[in-house]
XYZ file of C-alpha atoms in Angstrom:
92
model
C 190.740 108.078 15.435
C 191.817 103.752 15.366
C 193.878 102.590 12.579
C 194.850 99.125 14.077
C 193.607 96.066 16.558
C 195.738 93.844 18.742
C 192.589 91.043 18.529
C 189.852 90.124 16.406
C 187.378 90.307 20.208
C 188.390 94.175 20.402
C 187.725 95.108 16.280
C 185.069 92.423 16.464
C 183.551 94.296 19.319
C 184.531 98.238 16.855
C 182.418 96.929 14.246
C 180.037 94.997 15.587
C 178.489 96.250 18.544
C 179.397 92.981 20.439
C 181.593 90.360 21.369
C 180.694 86.966 21.744
C 182.116 86.039 25.415
C 181.509 89.089 26.813
C 177.807 89.815 28.002
C 175.690 92.964 26.708
C 176.317 96.163 29.381
C 180.184 95.400 28.680
C 179.853 95.483 25.222
C 177.770 98.594 25.390
C 180.106 99.684 27.672
C 183.676 98.706 26.040
C 182.171 100.397 22.747
C 181.706 103.891 24.529
C 185.263 103.537 25.457
C 186.151 102.608 21.655
C 183.857 105.177 20.815
C 186.084 107.995 21.919
C 189.370 106.247 21.700
C 188.018 107.017 17.710
C 187.081 110.184 18.306
C 190.116 110.819 19.970
C 192.616 113.245 17.496
C 195.363 114.126 20.220
C 196.724 112.063 23.428
C 195.189 115.375 25.610
C 191.301 114.113 24.054
C 191.468 111.678 27.055
C 192.504 113.764 29.521
C 188.748 114.848 29.985
C 186.187 113.106 31.525
C 188.159 111.729 34.744
C 186.546 108.932 35.342
C 188.464 107.795 31.569
C 191.752 107.473 34.163
C 194.070 107.597 31.822
C 196.912 106.692 31.879
C 200.895 105.736 30.477
C 201.493 102.074 30.482
C 205.115 101.470 32.155
C 207.740 98.967 30.970
C 206.400 99.140 26.679
C 207.763 100.364 23.620
C 206.942 101.765 21.677
C 204.629 103.422 24.836
C 201.384 102.191 25.641
C 198.630 104.319 26.940
C 195.243 102.638 28.763
C 191.379 104.379 29.133
C 189.065 102.306 31.871
C 186.043 100.927 30.844
C 185.215 99.537 34.471
C 186.957 98.258 37.875
C 188.284 95.585 35.834
C 189.120 96.023 32.159
C 190.542 98.894 30.165
C 191.446 99.830 26.366
C 194.800 100.081 25.906
C 196.356 101.093 22.937
C 199.836 102.511 20.915
C 199.262 106.600 20.197
C 201.421 107.577 17.065
C 198.762 110.377 15.541
C 196.122 107.468 16.233
C 195.619 104.848 17.346
C 197.292 101.970 16.850
C 196.757 98.344 18.446
C 194.052 98.814 20.338
C 193.308 96.288 22.845
C 189.945 95.146 25.643
C 191.791 94.326 27.722
C 191.114 92.571 31.384
C 193.283 94.297 33.988
C 192.427 91.174 36.709
Protein backbone atom coordinates (compact mmCIF):
# COMPACT_ATOMS: atom_id res chain seq x y z
CA UNK A 1 0.00 0.00 0.00
CA UNK A 2 1.20 3.53 -0.77
CA UNK A 3 1.36 5.84 2.24
CA UNK A 4 3.21 8.86 0.81
CA UNK A 5 4.71 10.32 -2.36
CA UNK A 6 8.07 12.02 -2.82
CA UNK A 7 6.82 14.49 -5.47
CA UNK A 8 3.62 15.94 -6.90
CA UNK A 9 4.03 14.39 -10.36
CA UNK A 10 4.01 10.86 -8.92
CA UNK A 11 1.01 11.67 -6.76
CA UNK A 12 -0.83 13.14 -9.76
CA UNK A 13 -0.07 10.02 -11.83
CA UNK A 14 -1.48 7.80 -9.10
CA UNK A 15 -4.57 9.87 -8.38
CA UNK A 16 -5.51 11.07 -11.88
CA UNK A 17 -3.93 8.48 -14.17
CA UNK A 18 -1.90 11.08 -16.06
CA UNK A 19 0.62 13.88 -15.58
CA UNK A 20 1.03 17.02 -17.67
CA UNK A 21 4.62 16.51 -18.80
CA UNK A 22 4.41 12.82 -19.69
CA UNK A 23 3.07 11.12 -22.82
CA UNK A 24 0.02 8.88 -22.60
CA UNK A 25 1.81 5.57 -23.16
CA UNK A 26 4.36 6.27 -20.42
CA UNK A 27 1.56 7.35 -18.05
CA UNK A 28 -0.27 4.09 -18.73
CA UNK A 29 2.81 1.99 -17.88
CA UNK A 30 3.63 4.11 -14.82
CA UNK A 31 0.07 3.79 -13.51
CA UNK A 32 0.22 0.02 -13.90
CA UNK A 33 3.45 -0.05 -11.85
CA UNK A 34 1.96 2.29 -9.22
CA UNK A 35 -1.06 -0.03 -8.96
CA UNK A 36 1.35 -2.91 -8.21
CA UNK A 37 2.95 -0.85 -5.43
CA UNK A 38 -0.49 0.02 -4.05
CA UNK A 39 -1.55 -3.65 -4.05
CA UNK A 40 1.64 -4.92 -2.37
CA UNK A 41 1.43 -5.97 1.26
CA UNK A 42 5.03 -7.19 1.56
CA UNK A 43 8.27 -6.82 -0.41
CA UNK A 44 8.00 -10.39 -1.68
CA UNK A 45 5.00 -9.29 -3.77
CA UNK A 46 7.49 -7.61 -6.14
CA UNK A 47 9.49 -10.78 -6.86
CA UNK A 48 7.10 -11.86 -9.63
CA UNK A 49 7.01 -11.21 -12.50
CA UNK A 50 10.77 -10.97 -13.04
CA UNK A 51 10.20 -8.24 -15.65
CA UNK A 52 9.62 -5.81 -12.76
CA UNK A 53 13.35 -6.10 -12.06
CA UNK A 54 12.73 -5.45 -8.39
CA UNK A 55 15.92 -4.46 -6.58
CA UNK A 56 17.28 -2.56 -3.60
CA UNK A 57 18.98 0.77 -4.28
CA UNK A 58 22.40 1.25 -2.74
CA UNK A 59 23.44 4.19 -0.59
CA UNK A 60 20.06 5.14 0.88
CA UNK A 61 18.99 5.31 4.51
CA UNK A 62 16.29 4.26 4.98
CA UNK A 63 16.73 1.62 2.32
CA UNK A 64 14.94 2.27 -0.99
CA UNK A 65 13.74 -0.19 -3.59
CA UNK A 66 12.78 0.12 -7.25
CA UNK A 67 10.71 -1.59 -9.91
CA UNK A 68 11.01 -1.08 -13.65
CA UNK A 69 8.47 0.83 -15.75
CA UNK A 70 10.53 0.69 -18.97
CA UNK A 71 14.21 0.90 -19.95
CA UNK A 72 14.45 4.50 -18.77
CA UNK A 73 11.90 4.95 -15.95
CA UNK A 74 11.51 3.38 -12.51
CA UNK A 75 9.24 3.60 -9.49
CA UNK A 76 11.33 3.85 -6.31
CA UNK A 77 10.14 3.77 -2.71
CA UNK A 78 11.08 3.16 0.90
CA UNK A 79 9.31 0.24 2.61
CA UNK A 80 8.04 0.11 6.18
CA UNK A 81 4.92 -2.08 6.24
CA UNK A 82 3.97 -0.29 3.02
CA UNK A 83 5.47 2.05 0.42
CA UNK A 84 6.61 5.51 1.52
CA UNK A 85 8.11 8.39 -0.48
CA UNK A 86 7.06 6.78 -3.77
CA UNK A 87 8.80 8.39 -6.76
CA UNK A 88 8.43 7.94 -10.52
CA UNK A 89 11.91 8.75 -11.78
CA UNK A 90 14.16 8.81 -14.83
CA UNK A 91 17.20 6.63 -14.16
CA UNK A 92 19.27 8.16 -16.95
